[in-house]
Short mmCIF file of C-alpha atoms in Angstrom, two decimals:
data_model
loop_
_atom_site.label_atom_id
_atom_site.label_comp_id
_atom_site.label_asym_id
_atom_site.label_seq_id
_atom_site.Cartn_x
_atom_site.Cartn_y
_atom_site.Cartn_z
CA MET I 210 -68.96 -62.93 -113.64
CA PHE I 211 -70.28 -62.36 -117.15
CA LEU I 212 -71.55 -58.90 -116.21
CA TRP I 213 -68.09 -57.86 -115.01
CA THR I 214 -66.57 -59.22 -118.21
CA ALA I 215 -69.13 -57.40 -120.36
CA GLY I 216 -68.55 -54.19 -118.41
CA ALA I 217 -64.78 -54.42 -118.87
CA ALA I 218 -65.23 -55.13 -122.58
CA ALA I 219 -67.52 -52.10 -122.95
CA LEU I 220 -65.03 -49.84 -121.17
CA LEU I 221 -62.09 -51.06 -123.26
CA LEU I 222 -64.11 -50.71 -126.46
CA ARG I 223 -65.08 -47.18 -125.48
CA LEU I 224 -61.49 -46.15 -124.72
CA LEU I 225 -60.39 -47.56 -128.09
CA LEU I 226 -63.16 -45.85 -130.05
CA ILE I 227 -62.44 -42.48 -128.46
CA PHE I 228 -59.36 -42.41 -130.68
CA ARG I 229 -60.80 -44.18 -133.75
CA TYR I 230 -64.55 -43.50 -134.08
CA ARG I 231 -65.43 -40.85 -136.64
CA PHE I 232 -66.14 -37.36 -135.33
CA ASP I 233 -69.73 -36.25 -135.82
CA SER I 234 -70.15 -32.73 -137.19
CA ASP I 235 -71.79 -31.64 -133.91
CA GLU I 236 -68.66 -32.42 -131.91
CA PRO I 237 -66.37 -29.70 -133.31
CA GLN I 238 -69.31 -27.28 -133.21
CA HIS I 239 -69.58 -27.74 -129.44
CA MET I 240 -65.79 -27.68 -129.07
CA HIS I 241 -65.59 -24.42 -131.02
CA VAL I 242 -68.08 -22.78 -128.64
CA ALA I 243 -66.22 -24.07 -125.56
CA TRP I 244 -62.96 -22.81 -127.11
CA ALA I 245 -64.56 -19.41 -127.62
CA TRP I 246 -65.52 -19.21 -123.93
CA ALA I 247 -61.94 -20.16 -123.03
CA ARG I 248 -60.66 -17.28 -125.23
CA GLY I 249 -62.86 -14.66 -123.58
CA MET I 250 -65.61 -14.61 -126.20
CA MET I 251 -69.29 -14.90 -125.38
CA GLN I 252 -71.56 -17.55 -126.79
CA TYR I 253 -74.29 -16.24 -129.14
CA ARG I 254 -72.82 -12.73 -129.34
CA ASP I 255 -69.37 -13.69 -130.67
CA VAL I 256 -70.00 -17.24 -131.90
CA PHE I 257 -73.30 -18.68 -133.04
CA ASP I 258 -74.76 -21.72 -131.31
CA ASN I 259 -78.34 -22.96 -131.11
CA HIS I 260 -77.92 -24.79 -127.78
CA MET I 261 -78.13 -23.63 -124.18
CA PRO I 262 -74.71 -22.79 -122.68
CA LEU I 263 -74.13 -24.94 -119.58
CA PHE I 264 -72.24 -27.78 -121.28
CA HIS I 265 -69.93 -25.40 -123.14
CA ILE I 266 -69.19 -23.31 -120.06
CA LEU I 267 -68.28 -26.41 -118.05
CA SER I 268 -65.99 -27.55 -120.89
CA ALA I 269 -64.20 -24.22 -121.32
CA PRO I 270 -61.42 -24.93 -118.77
CA LEU I 271 -60.31 -27.93 -120.82
CA PHE I 272 -59.74 -25.75 -123.89
CA PHE I 273 -58.08 -23.04 -121.81
CA VAL I 274 -55.52 -25.51 -120.44
CA ALA I 275 -54.99 -27.58 -123.60
CA GLY I 276 -54.40 -24.65 -125.96
CA ASP I 277 -54.70 -24.88 -129.75
CA ASP I 278 -53.77 -28.54 -130.03
CA PRO I 279 -55.77 -30.91 -132.30
CA ASN I 280 -55.38 -33.65 -129.68
CA VAL I 281 -57.90 -31.73 -127.58
CA LEU I 282 -60.54 -33.54 -129.64
CA TYR I 283 -59.53 -36.76 -127.94
CA LEU I 284 -59.34 -35.06 -124.54
CA ALA I 285 -62.85 -33.70 -125.04
CA ARG I 286 -64.17 -37.21 -125.62
CA LEU I 287 -62.28 -38.45 -122.58
CA SER I 288 -63.83 -35.65 -120.53
CA VAL I 289 -67.35 -37.00 -121.11
CA VAL I 290 -66.51 -40.55 -119.99
CA PRO I 291 -67.56 -39.63 -116.40
CA LEU I 292 -70.94 -38.53 -117.78
CA PHE I 293 -71.38 -41.93 -119.44
CA LEU I 294 -70.50 -43.68 -116.18
CA ALA I 295 -72.83 -41.36 -114.24
CA SER I 296 -75.69 -42.20 -116.60
CA LEU I 297 -75.11 -45.92 -116.03
CA LEU I 298 -75.01 -45.44 -112.26
CA LEU I 299 -78.33 -43.61 -112.44
CA VAL I 300 -79.81 -46.38 -114.58
CA PHE I 301 -78.80 -48.85 -111.87
CA VAL I 302 -80.34 -46.69 -109.13
CA ILE I 303 -83.63 -46.27 -111.02
CA ALA I 304 -83.86 -49.95 -111.96
CA GLN I 305 -83.10 -51.07 -108.38
CA ARG I 306 -85.91 -48.88 -107.04
CA LEU I 307 -88.30 -50.40 -109.55
CA PHE I 308 -87.20 -54.05 -109.46
CA ASP I 309 -84.30 -55.78 -107.71
CA ARG I 310 -80.50 -55.71 -107.72
CA ARG I 311 -80.10 -58.47 -110.34
CA ILE I 312 -82.44 -56.79 -112.81
CA ALA I 313 -80.73 -53.47 -112.12
CA ALA I 314 -77.31 -54.92 -112.89
CA TRP I 315 -78.48 -56.43 -116.18
CA ALA I 316 -80.39 -53.27 -117.15
CA THR I 317 -77.24 -51.23 -116.58
CA ALA I 318 -75.10 -53.61 -118.63
CA LEU I 319 -77.54 -53.81 -121.54
CA SER I 320 -77.96 -50.02 -121.56
CA ALA I 321 -74.19 -49.59 -121.66
CA LEU I 322 -73.86 -51.99 -124.58
CA LEU I 323 -76.81 -50.76 -126.65
CA PRO I 324 -75.12 -49.43 -129.84
CA PRO I 325 -77.04 -46.12 -130.31
CA PHE I 326 -76.64 -45.24 -126.63
CA PHE I 327 -73.01 -46.40 -126.43
CA LEU I 328 -71.93 -44.52 -129.57
CA GLY I 329 -74.10 -41.47 -128.93
CA MET I 330 -72.66 -41.01 -125.45
CA LEU I 331 -69.17 -41.63 -126.83
CA GLU I 332 -69.30 -38.40 -128.79
CA TYR I 333 -68.55 -35.03 -127.23
CA ARG I 334 -71.96 -33.39 -127.31
CA THR I 335 -74.38 -31.52 -125.06
CA ASP I 336 -76.64 -34.57 -124.96
CA ASP I 337 -74.15 -36.39 -122.68
CA LEU I 338 -74.85 -33.97 -119.84
CA TRP I 339 -78.49 -33.65 -120.86
CA VAL I 340 -79.11 -37.38 -120.39
CA VAL I 341 -77.44 -37.35 -116.96
CA CYS I 342 -79.65 -34.47 -115.79
CA TRP I 343 -82.75 -36.30 -117.05
CA LEU I 344 -81.89 -39.56 -115.33
CA ALA I 345 -80.97 -37.71 -112.12
CA CYS I 346 -84.35 -35.98 -112.18
CA ILE I 347 -86.09 -39.36 -112.45
CA ALA I 348 -83.93 -40.91 -109.73
CA ILE I 349 -84.88 -38.08 -107.36
CA PHE I 350 -88.57 -38.55 -108.17
CA LEU I 351 -88.22 -42.18 -107.10
CA ALA I 352 -86.22 -41.40 -103.95
CA ASP I 353 -87.57 -41.80 -100.43
CA MET I 354 -87.51 -38.09 -99.63
CA GLU I 355 -90.09 -35.72 -98.26
CA PRO I 356 -92.35 -34.65 -101.16
CA PRO I 357 -91.51 -30.90 -100.99
CA ALA I 358 -87.76 -31.51 -100.96
CA ARG I 359 -88.10 -34.14 -103.67
CA ALA I 360 -90.02 -31.74 -105.92
CA VAL I 361 -87.46 -28.96 -105.50
CA VAL I 362 -84.39 -31.16 -106.05
CA ALA I 363 -85.95 -32.93 -109.05
CA GLY I 364 -86.95 -29.52 -110.42
CA ALA I 365 -83.37 -28.32 -110.04
CA PHE I 366 -82.10 -31.22 -112.17
CA LEU I 367 -84.76 -30.54 -114.80
CA GLY I 368 -83.64 -26.90 -114.71
CA LEU I 369 -80.06 -28.02 -115.35
CA ALA I 370 -81.38 -30.06 -118.28
CA PHE I 371 -82.95 -26.84 -119.62
CA ALA I 372 -79.58 -25.14 -119.14
CA VAL I 373 -78.13 -27.75 -121.52
CA SER I 374 -80.91 -27.98 -124.12
CA MET I 375 -84.28 -26.37 -124.70
CA LYS I 376 -85.47 -29.77 -125.92
CA SER I 377 -85.99 -30.38 -122.20
CA ILE I 378 -89.50 -29.07 -122.76
CA LEU I 379 -90.18 -32.67 -123.82
CA PHE I 380 -89.05 -33.82 -120.37
CA GLY I 381 -91.35 -31.30 -118.73
CA ILE I 382 -94.38 -32.46 -120.72
CA ALA I 383 -93.62 -36.13 -120.03
CA ILE I 384 -93.22 -35.49 -116.29
CA VAL I 385 -96.45 -33.49 -116.07
CA VAL I 386 -98.39 -36.29 -117.80
CA ALA I 387 -96.79 -38.96 -115.60
CA VAL I 388 -97.47 -36.97 -112.40
CA VAL I 389 -101.10 -36.30 -113.32
CA VAL I 390 -101.76 -39.98 -114.13
CA THR I 391 -99.92 -41.53 -111.17
CA ARG I 392 -100.43 -38.71 -108.64
CA GLU I 393 -96.70 -39.05 -107.80
CA ALA I 394 -95.83 -35.79 -105.95
CA ALA I 395 -98.83 -34.16 -107.63
CA GLY I 396 -99.34 -31.72 -104.77
CA HIS I 397 -95.90 -30.22 -105.37
CA LEU I 398 -95.99 -30.00 -109.16
CA ILE I 399 -96.05 -26.18 -109.09
CA ALA I 400 -92.94 -26.05 -106.90
CA PHE I 401 -91.24 -28.56 -109.21
CA LEU I 402 -91.99 -26.53 -112.35
CA ALA I 403 -91.11 -23.20 -110.72
CA THR I 404 -87.72 -24.55 -109.65
CA ALA I 405 -87.07 -26.00 -113.08
CA LEU I 406 -87.94 -22.79 -114.94
CA SER I 407 -85.87 -20.60 -112.60
CA VAL I 408 -82.63 -21.96 -114.10
CA PRO I 409 -83.22 -21.01 -117.78
CA VAL I 410 -84.69 -17.68 -116.63
CA ALA I 411 -81.49 -16.95 -114.68
CA ILE I 412 -79.40 -17.84 -117.75
CA ALA I 413 -81.49 -15.54 -119.95
CA MET I 414 -81.04 -12.71 -117.43
CA PHE I 415 -77.26 -13.25 -117.46
CA PHE I 416 -77.05 -12.75 -121.23
CA ALA I 417 -79.48 -9.83 -121.11
CA LEU I 418 -77.35 -8.08 -118.48
CA ASN I 419 -74.27 -8.63 -120.65
CA GLY I 420 -75.87 -7.09 -123.73
CA ALA I 421 -76.47 -10.35 -125.60
CA TRP I 422 -80.21 -10.84 -125.09
CA LYS I 423 -81.09 -10.37 -128.76
CA GLU I 424 -78.50 -12.92 -129.92
CA PHE I 425 -79.40 -15.36 -127.12
CA ALA I 426 -83.10 -15.21 -127.95
CA TYR I 427 -82.51 -15.71 -131.66
CA CYS I 428 -80.05 -18.60 -131.30
CA VAL I 429 -81.84 -20.59 -128.62
CA LEU I 430 -85.46 -19.83 -129.45
CA TRP I 431 -86.21 -18.23 -132.78
CA HIS I 432 -83.59 -19.96 -134.96
CA ASN I 433 -84.87 -23.39 -133.94
CA ALA I 434 -88.57 -22.55 -133.79
CA SER I 435 -88.69 -20.73 -137.14
CA ALA I 436 -87.26 -23.58 -139.19
CA PRO I 437 -89.47 -24.38 -142.22
CA PHE I 438 -91.09 -27.81 -142.07
CA ASP I 439 -89.92 -30.43 -144.55
CA HIS I 440 -92.36 -33.35 -144.87
CA VAL I 441 -92.96 -33.52 -141.12
CA TRP I 442 -96.74 -33.86 -141.25
CA TRP I 443 -96.72 -37.62 -141.90
CA ARG I 444 -94.97 -38.33 -138.60
CA VAL I 445 -98.15 -37.34 -136.76
CA LEU I 446 -99.55 -40.65 -138.00
CA TRP I 447 -97.33 -42.34 -135.40
CA VAL I 448 -100.00 -41.35 -132.86
CA ILE I 449 -102.47 -43.82 -134.39
CA PRO I 450 -100.62 -47.02 -133.37
CA MET I 451 -98.57 -45.63 -130.47
CA ALA I 452 -101.26 -43.94 -128.39
CA PRO I 453 -103.54 -47.01 -127.98
CA LEU I 454 -100.52 -49.22 -127.33
CA THR I 455 -99.25 -46.82 -124.67
CA VAL I 456 -102.64 -46.75 -122.95
CA ALA I 457 -102.91 -50.55 -123.01
CA ILE I 458 -99.43 -51.07 -121.49
CA ALA I 459 -100.07 -48.34 -118.89
CA ARG I 460 -103.22 -50.12 -117.79
CA ARG I 461 -101.27 -53.36 -117.51
CA TYR I 462 -98.72 -51.65 -115.26
CA ALA I 463 -101.47 -50.06 -113.17
CA ARG I 464 -103.21 -53.41 -112.58
CA ALA I 465 -100.05 -55.34 -111.74
CA GLU I 466 -99.84 -57.09 -108.40
CA GLY I 467 -97.36 -56.05 -105.76
CA ASP I 468 -96.50 -53.14 -103.54
CA ALA I 469 -98.68 -50.16 -104.52
CA LEU I 470 -95.76 -47.69 -104.34
CA VAL I 471 -93.56 -49.84 -106.59
CA VAL I 472 -96.41 -50.38 -109.07
CA ARG I 473 -97.05 -46.63 -109.21
CA ARG I 474 -93.37 -45.89 -109.74
CA ARG I 475 -93.09 -48.43 -112.56
CA LEU I 476 -96.09 -46.84 -114.24
CA PHE I 477 -94.51 -43.41 -113.68
CA VAL I 478 -91.26 -44.40 -115.44
CA PHE I 479 -93.11 -46.13 -118.27
CA LEU I 480 -95.18 -43.00 -118.91
CA LEU I 481 -92.04 -40.84 -118.92
CA CYS I 482 -90.50 -43.12 -121.52
CA ALA I 483 -93.61 -43.52 -123.68
CA VAL I 484 -94.79 -39.91 -123.64
CA TYR I 485 -91.31 -38.62 -124.43
CA VAL I 486 -90.78 -40.85 -127.47
CA LEU I 487 -94.37 -40.31 -128.68
CA ILE I 488 -94.11 -36.51 -128.67
CA LEU I 489 -90.61 -36.61 -130.12
CA SER I 490 -91.48 -38.98 -132.95
CA ALA I 491 -94.86 -37.49 -133.86
CA PHE I 492 -94.66 -33.75 -133.15
CA TRP I 493 -91.10 -32.52 -132.72
CA PRO I 494 -90.24 -30.52 -135.86
CA ILE I 495 -86.64 -31.68 -136.27
CA LEU I 496 -85.59 -35.24 -135.55
CA SER I 497 -82.01 -36.26 -134.83
CA ALA I 498 -80.49 -39.51 -133.66
CA GLU I 499 -79.17 -37.96 -130.44
CA SER I 500 -82.67 -36.81 -129.44
CA TYR I 501 -83.48 -40.45 -128.67
CA LEU I 502 -80.62 -40.85 -126.17
CA PRO I 503 -82.85 -40.17 -123.10
CA PHE I 504 -85.28 -42.83 -124.31
CA TYR I 505 -82.87 -45.78 -124.63
CA PRO I 506 -81.89 -46.43 -120.98
CA LEU I 507 -85.49 -46.18 -119.76
CA ALA I 508 -86.71 -48.53 -122.48
CA VAL I 509 -83.94 -51.03 -121.71
CA LEU I 510 -84.57 -51.12 -117.96
CA LEU I 511 -88.30 -51.64 -118.55
CA ILE I 512 -87.66 -54.50 -120.99
CA THR I 513 -84.91 -56.20 -118.95
CA PRO I 514 -87.28 -58.15 -116.63
CA LEU I 515 -88.82 -59.76 -119.72
CA ILE I 516 -85.39 -60.65 -121.13
CA LEU I 517 -84.31 -62.31 -117.88
CA ARG I 518 -87.25 -64.69 -117.96
CA VAL I 519 -85.53 -66.87 -120.59
CA ARG I 520 -82.25 -68.52 -119.65
CA PHE I 521 -79.14 -67.55 -121.64
CA VAL I 522 -81.03 -64.79 -123.53
CA PRO I 523 -79.35 -61.99 -121.50
CA VAL I 524 -75.88 -63.42 -122.19
CA VAL I 525 -76.59 -63.84 -125.89
CA ALA I 526 -78.13 -60.37 -126.10
CA ALA I 527 -75.15 -58.71 -124.37
CA SER I 528 -72.68 -60.55 -126.61
CA LEU I 529 -74.56 -59.53 -129.75
CA LEU I 530 -74.71 -55.91 -128.58
CA ILE I 531 -70.92 -55.80 -128.08
CA LEU I 532 -70.35 -57.31 -131.52
CA THR I 533 -72.88 -54.98 -133.17
CA THR I 534 -71.31 -51.92 -131.56
CA ALA I 535 -67.83 -52.92 -132.72
CA VAL I 536 -69.02 -53.53 -136.27
CA GLN I 537 -71.16 -50.39 -136.46
CA ALA I 538 -68.26 -48.27 -135.19
CA ARG I 539 -65.83 -50.00 -137.61
CA VAL I 540 -63.34 -50.50 -134.83
CA TRP I 541 -60.75 -51.76 -137.32
CA ARG I 542 -60.60 -48.32 -139.02
CA ASP I 543 -59.19 -45.01 -137.81
CA ASP I 544 -62.05 -42.76 -138.94
CA ALA I 545 -61.11 -40.02 -136.45
CA HIS I 546 -57.94 -39.18 -138.39
CA ASP I 547 -59.62 -37.00 -141.03
CA GLU I 548 -60.88 -34.39 -138.55
CA ILE I 549 -57.51 -34.24 -136.79
CA ALA I 550 -55.70 -33.89 -140.13
CA LEU I 551 -57.98 -31.04 -141.23
CA ILE I 552 -57.36 -29.07 -138.03
CA ARG I 553 -53.60 -29.66 -138.27
CA GLN I 554 -53.60 -28.29 -141.80
CA VAL I 555 -55.58 -25.22 -140.73
CA LEU I 556 -53.10 -24.53 -137.93
CA GLN I 557 -50.14 -24.98 -140.29
CA ILE I 558 -51.13 -22.28 -142.77
CA THR I 559 -53.07 -19.80 -140.61
CA ARG I 560 -52.33 -17.61 -137.64
CA PRO I 561 -54.61 -16.99 -134.61
CA ASN I 562 -56.02 -13.78 -136.08
CA ASP I 563 -56.87 -15.38 -139.43
CA GLN I 564 -60.49 -16.31 -140.03
CA VAL I 565 -61.48 -19.63 -141.56
CA MET I 566 -64.83 -20.40 -143.15
CA ASP I 567 -66.18 -23.78 -142.17
CA LEU I 568 -69.62 -25.32 -141.76
CA LYS I 569 -70.04 -25.63 -137.99
CA GLY I 570 -66.70 -24.76 -136.41
CA GLU I 571 -64.71 -27.81 -137.53
CA SER I 572 -61.57 -25.71 -137.93
CA LEU I 573 -62.02 -25.33 -134.15
CA PHE I 574 -59.30 -22.83 -133.21
CA ARG I 575 -60.12 -20.06 -135.66
CA ARG I 576 -62.94 -17.54 -135.77
CA ARG I 577 -65.47 -17.77 -138.57
CA PRO I 578 -66.37 -14.89 -140.91
CA TYR I 579 -70.02 -15.96 -141.08
CA TRP I 580 -72.06 -15.89 -137.88
CA LEU I 581 -74.57 -18.69 -138.55
CA VAL I 582 -73.42 -22.29 -138.56
CA LEU I 583 -74.41 -24.28 -141.63
CA GLU I 584 -76.30 -27.11 -139.95
CA SER I 585 -79.60 -28.67 -140.98
CA ILE I 586 -81.80 -25.79 -139.82
CA THR I 587 -79.72 -23.12 -141.58
CA HIS I 588 -79.56 -25.20 -144.78
CA ARG I 589 -83.32 -25.63 -144.63
CA LYS I 590 -83.85 -21.87 -144.25
CA LEU I 591 -81.49 -21.15 -147.12
CA ARG I 592 -83.26 -23.71 -149.29
CA HIS I 593 -86.66 -22.14 -148.53
CA ARG I 594 -85.17 -18.63 -148.93
CA ALA I 595 -86.03 -17.72 -145.36
CA LEU I 596 -82.36 -16.63 -145.20
CA ARG I 597 -80.37 -14.81 -147.85
CA ASP I 598 -77.16 -16.46 -149.00
CA ASP I 599 -74.67 -13.68 -148.32
CA ILE I 600 -71.75 -15.90 -147.31
CA ALA I 601 -69.65 -14.73 -150.28
CA SER I 602 -70.03 -11.12 -149.11
CA ALA I 603 -68.85 -12.15 -145.64
CA LEU I 604 -65.79 -13.86 -147.15
CA VAL I 605 -64.87 -10.76 -149.14
CA ARG I 606 -65.57 -8.34 -146.31
CA SER I 607 -63.46 -10.30 -143.80
CA GLY I 608 -60.69 -11.21 -146.24
CA THR I 609 -61.10 -14.90 -145.43
CA ALA I 610 -58.52 -16.80 -147.46
CA VAL I 611 -59.12 -20.34 -146.15
CA LEU I 612 -62.19 -22.57 -146.32
CA ALA I 613 -62.49 -25.91 -144.55
CA SER I 614 -65.33 -27.15 -146.76
CA ILE I 615 -66.99 -26.46 -150.08
CA ASP I 616 -70.29 -28.02 -149.00
CA LEU I 617 -71.93 -24.60 -149.19
CA PRO I 618 -75.13 -23.17 -150.69
CA PRO I 619 -75.07 -23.14 -154.53
CA LYS I 620 -74.44 -19.41 -154.91
CA THR I 621 -71.52 -19.43 -152.48
CA ARG I 622 -70.13 -22.67 -153.89
CA ALA I 623 -69.97 -21.09 -157.35
CA PHE I 624 -68.13 -18.09 -155.88
CA VAL I 625 -65.64 -20.38 -154.12
CA ARG I 626 -64.91 -22.40 -157.26
CA HIS I 627 -64.08 -19.18 -159.13
CA ASN I 628 -61.97 -17.58 -156.42
CA TYR I 629 -60.36 -20.40 -154.41
CA VAL I 630 -58.24 -23.42 -155.25
CA PRO I 631 -58.10 -26.80 -153.46
CA TRP I 632 -55.20 -27.18 -151.05
CA GLY I 633 -55.10 -30.58 -149.39
CA ARG I 634 -58.30 -30.82 -147.34
CA LEU I 635 -58.85 -27.05 -147.59
CA TRP I 636 -59.68 -24.41 -150.17
CA VAL I 637 -57.42 -21.36 -150.34
CA ALA I 638 -57.93 -18.02 -152.07
CA GLY I 639 -56.21 -17.94 -155.44
CA GLN I 640 -56.44 -18.19 -159.21
CA ARG I 641 -55.07 -20.72 -161.69
CA LEU I 642 -54.03 -19.19 -164.99
CA PRO I 643 -53.50 -20.85 -168.37
CA VAL I 644 -50.05 -21.77 -169.69
CA ILE I 645 -47.96 -18.67 -170.37
CA ALA I 646 -45.83 -19.38 -173.42
CA VAL I 647 -44.54 -15.85 -173.98
CA ARG I 648 -42.43 -13.97 -171.45
CA GLY I 649 -42.79 -10.32 -170.58
CA VAL I 650 -46.54 -10.06 -171.23
CA ASN I 651 -49.10 -8.65 -168.79
CA ILE I 652 -51.66 -11.31 -167.93
CA PRO I 653 -54.88 -9.94 -166.38
CA PHE I 654 -56.48 -11.80 -163.49
CA ARG I 655 -59.03 -11.00 -160.84
CA ILE I 656 -58.72 -11.48 -157.06
CA ALA I 657 -61.87 -11.42 -154.93
CA ILE I 658 -60.25 -11.79 -151.49
CA ALA I 659 -57.86 -9.04 -150.46
CA GLY I 660 -54.64 -10.30 -148.92
CA ARG I 661 -51.03 -11.24 -149.50
CA TYR I 662 -50.32 -13.48 -152.50
CA VAL I 663 -47.44 -15.34 -154.09
CA VAL I 664 -46.99 -16.89 -157.54
CA ALA I 665 -46.10 -20.57 -157.94
CA ASP I 666 -46.14 -23.41 -160.40
CA ARG I 667 -45.63 -27.12 -159.86
CA THR I 668 -41.91 -26.54 -159.14
CA GLY I 669 -42.51 -24.03 -156.33
CA LEU I 670 -42.41 -20.23 -156.02
CA ILE I 671 -41.43 -18.38 -159.17
CA ASP I 672 -40.02 -14.92 -159.91
CA ALA I 673 -42.80 -12.73 -161.21
CA ALA I 674 -44.33 -9.31 -160.76
CA ILE I 675 -47.89 -8.25 -160.11
CA ASP I 676 -48.75 -4.71 -161.14
CA GLY I 677 -45.00 -4.15 -161.48
CA VAL I 678 -44.19 -5.26 -157.92
CA PRO I 679 -41.93 -8.33 -157.41
CA VAL I 680 -43.85 -11.08 -155.62
CA ARG I 681 -41.17 -13.57 -154.59
CA GLU I 682 -41.87 -12.85 -150.91
CA GLY I 683 -45.52 -12.05 -151.48
CA VAL I 684 -47.40 -8.87 -152.31
CA GLU I 685 -50.53 -7.32 -150.84
CA LEU I 686 -53.42 -7.25 -153.31
CA ASN I 687 -56.79 -5.57 -153.05
CA GLY I 688 -59.87 -7.17 -154.50
CA GLY I 689 -60.19 -6.49 -158.21
CA TRP I 690 -58.20 -6.79 -161.43
CA HIS I 691 -54.40 -7.07 -161.51
CA HIS I 692 -51.71 -7.96 -164.05
CA LEU I 693 -49.11 -10.70 -163.79
CA THR I 694 -45.77 -10.42 -165.56
CA VAL I 695 -43.34 -13.36 -165.79
CA SER I 696 -39.73 -13.32 -167.07
CA HIS I 697 -39.95 -16.76 -168.72
CA PRO I 698 -42.67 -19.16 -169.95
CA VAL I 699 -44.60 -20.78 -167.10
CA ALA I 700 -46.76 -23.90 -167.06
CA ARG I 701 -50.04 -23.02 -165.38
CA PRO I 702 -49.01 -20.31 -162.86
CA LEU I 703 -50.92 -20.24 -159.61
CA ILE I 704 -51.75 -16.99 -157.82
CA ILE I 705 -52.31 -18.15 -154.24
CA TRP I 706 -52.62 -16.74 -150.74
CA TRP I 707 -49.14 -16.63 -149.22
CA GLY I 708 -50.06 -18.47 -146.00
CA VAL I 709 -49.74 -21.79 -147.84
CA THR I 710 -45.97 -21.31 -147.93
CA ARG I 711 -45.96 -22.18 -144.22
CA SER I 712 -47.23 -25.66 -145.01
CA PRO I 713 -44.65 -28.48 -144.66
CA ASN I 714 -46.42 -30.14 -147.61
CA PHE I 715 -46.16 -27.08 -149.84
CA PHE I 716 -44.55 -28.81 -152.84
CA ALA I 717 -46.67 -31.96 -152.49
CA PHE I 718 -49.87 -29.91 -152.60
CA LEU I 719 -48.64 -27.97 -155.64
CA CYS I 720 -48.17 -31.28 -157.45
CA GLU I 721 -51.59 -32.42 -156.24
CA ILE I 722 -53.23 -29.31 -157.70
CA GLU I 723 -51.50 -29.93 -161.01
CA GLU I 724 -52.65 -33.57 -161.02
CA ILE I 725 -56.25 -32.53 -160.29
CA ARG I 726 -56.09 -30.06 -163.16
CA ARG I 727 -54.61 -32.64 -165.53
CA VAL I 728 -57.25 -35.27 -164.71
CA SER I 729 -60.08 -32.75 -164.96
CA SER I 730 -58.85 -31.52 -168.34
CA ARG I 731 -58.57 -35.07 -169.67
CA LEU I 732 -62.07 -35.96 -168.50
CA LEU I 733 -63.69 -32.83 -169.85
CA ARG I 734 -62.03 -32.26 -173.21
CA PRO I 735 -58.40 -32.70 -174.20
CA CYS I 736 -56.82 -29.53 -175.51
CA ALA I 737 -53.42 -28.13 -176.37
CA PRO I 738 -51.74 -25.63 -174.03
CA LEU I 739 -52.81 -22.06 -174.70
CA SER I 740 -50.48 -19.18 -175.40
CA VAL I 741 -51.80 -16.24 -173.44
CA HIS I 742 -51.55 -12.80 -174.99
CA PRO I 743 -52.08 -9.41 -173.40
CA GLY I 744 -55.69 -8.42 -173.07
CA SER I 745 -58.28 -6.69 -170.92
CA PRO I 746 -60.49 -8.22 -168.25
CA SER I 747 -63.41 -8.14 -170.65
CA ASP I 748 -61.53 -10.56 -172.93
CA LEU I 749 -61.50 -13.28 -170.25
CA PRO I 750 -64.21 -15.94 -170.15
#
């Protein structure tokens, strides 16, 4: 009865957190790629991504049907609920083949409630499908099938794992070690590996035939493999305590009493779990929390028999896991709102053909002017100067007037601060000028991003002229120096990209900009308003 109650609580908590748990930066990155497939673009060639394509291709129909609606973020999370349930079903199947039905039920429940697994599988990410493929591969290895068929089917699931993530090489190594030690289907290891490798080879051929081999190879292989190392060497020291411990526990499994087939299978699963986490922790160049998702369910099902030896411990453990998950996810807060609000604001002021600069695709429904995504590997390469910071050039070249983040490399961030102004959660191309106390003068200013601009102050749009052209309805400006003329004194005029006039919060954001300026001025150094006089660009600071 308690297991059913815990399962229902986990499901209800998951459905609640789909709409409240904060969006990880990887989620909109994957959504952006799936959206690109739905819009007829090709992954790697048209949008950068450093993952294999199967998950995004399978998700594309959702974005085709849903359209450019921010609520698709919630739908995307709902779409991976079946993958979470499939992973739990596979945990049950594996545990039942190793132990009994009672242990399998508890192993499934504890896996479902384990906070890092619960919250990791809650997010819309490639790892959801990756974990399912991994567990399915193991379940097939433990099935009562003819060895040749078992090797081919298990290899097919490992191949699907490769089609989701190249990190599946860790799975391959773990399986080879486990097969060699236990002799489980050892005679068909070549058939297993050949089947597994045929899937990524077929995917590579598809992109090569469609003229995207160079981009595919860079994104999936070279971009990840060429990342500079940052203090990774010390993690190799994990081998010192973990390797002897792994050997000792493996020997304990091998010497256990019972059916020889069951003993061998338990040892097989333990080696998969141990070898995977050992290689990941000690040798994998880039660690991430989601990389441990395949480890958690195997570790839980191996530990569950020990937990069940003490009465009431399973019930207490499950209760604590539910409570810990709720607290860690801050269920009382709506942390998902910020991402939804950002996308809504992007859609309000831009049109489908407008480009938006973001870090990893968080603006979701707009193309990016810069091919690379600014995730940890790219930031590391920029920091080590393995990549040149030419983002500002891309912004100018594409005429990108909207940025979704200013968390950019230092050179680009300085460019943005000089040529964009904050607008709600975004940054928009524009210039803030000093107080103009004299009418009829020509005030020089420089625009870096070519586009259509209007002139406003805290009261709204104002009558003015740029280079002698009235700008009430906006005027097209090329990059470079221009002159503003106003017919009356103006308090801090704002030259800003005209798309912001579409915003329903136009006047509120104007006041917000003025408040930011006022606070900044007071914190830096109080000063009297300046009277601007005609001058040349060289006179400006």
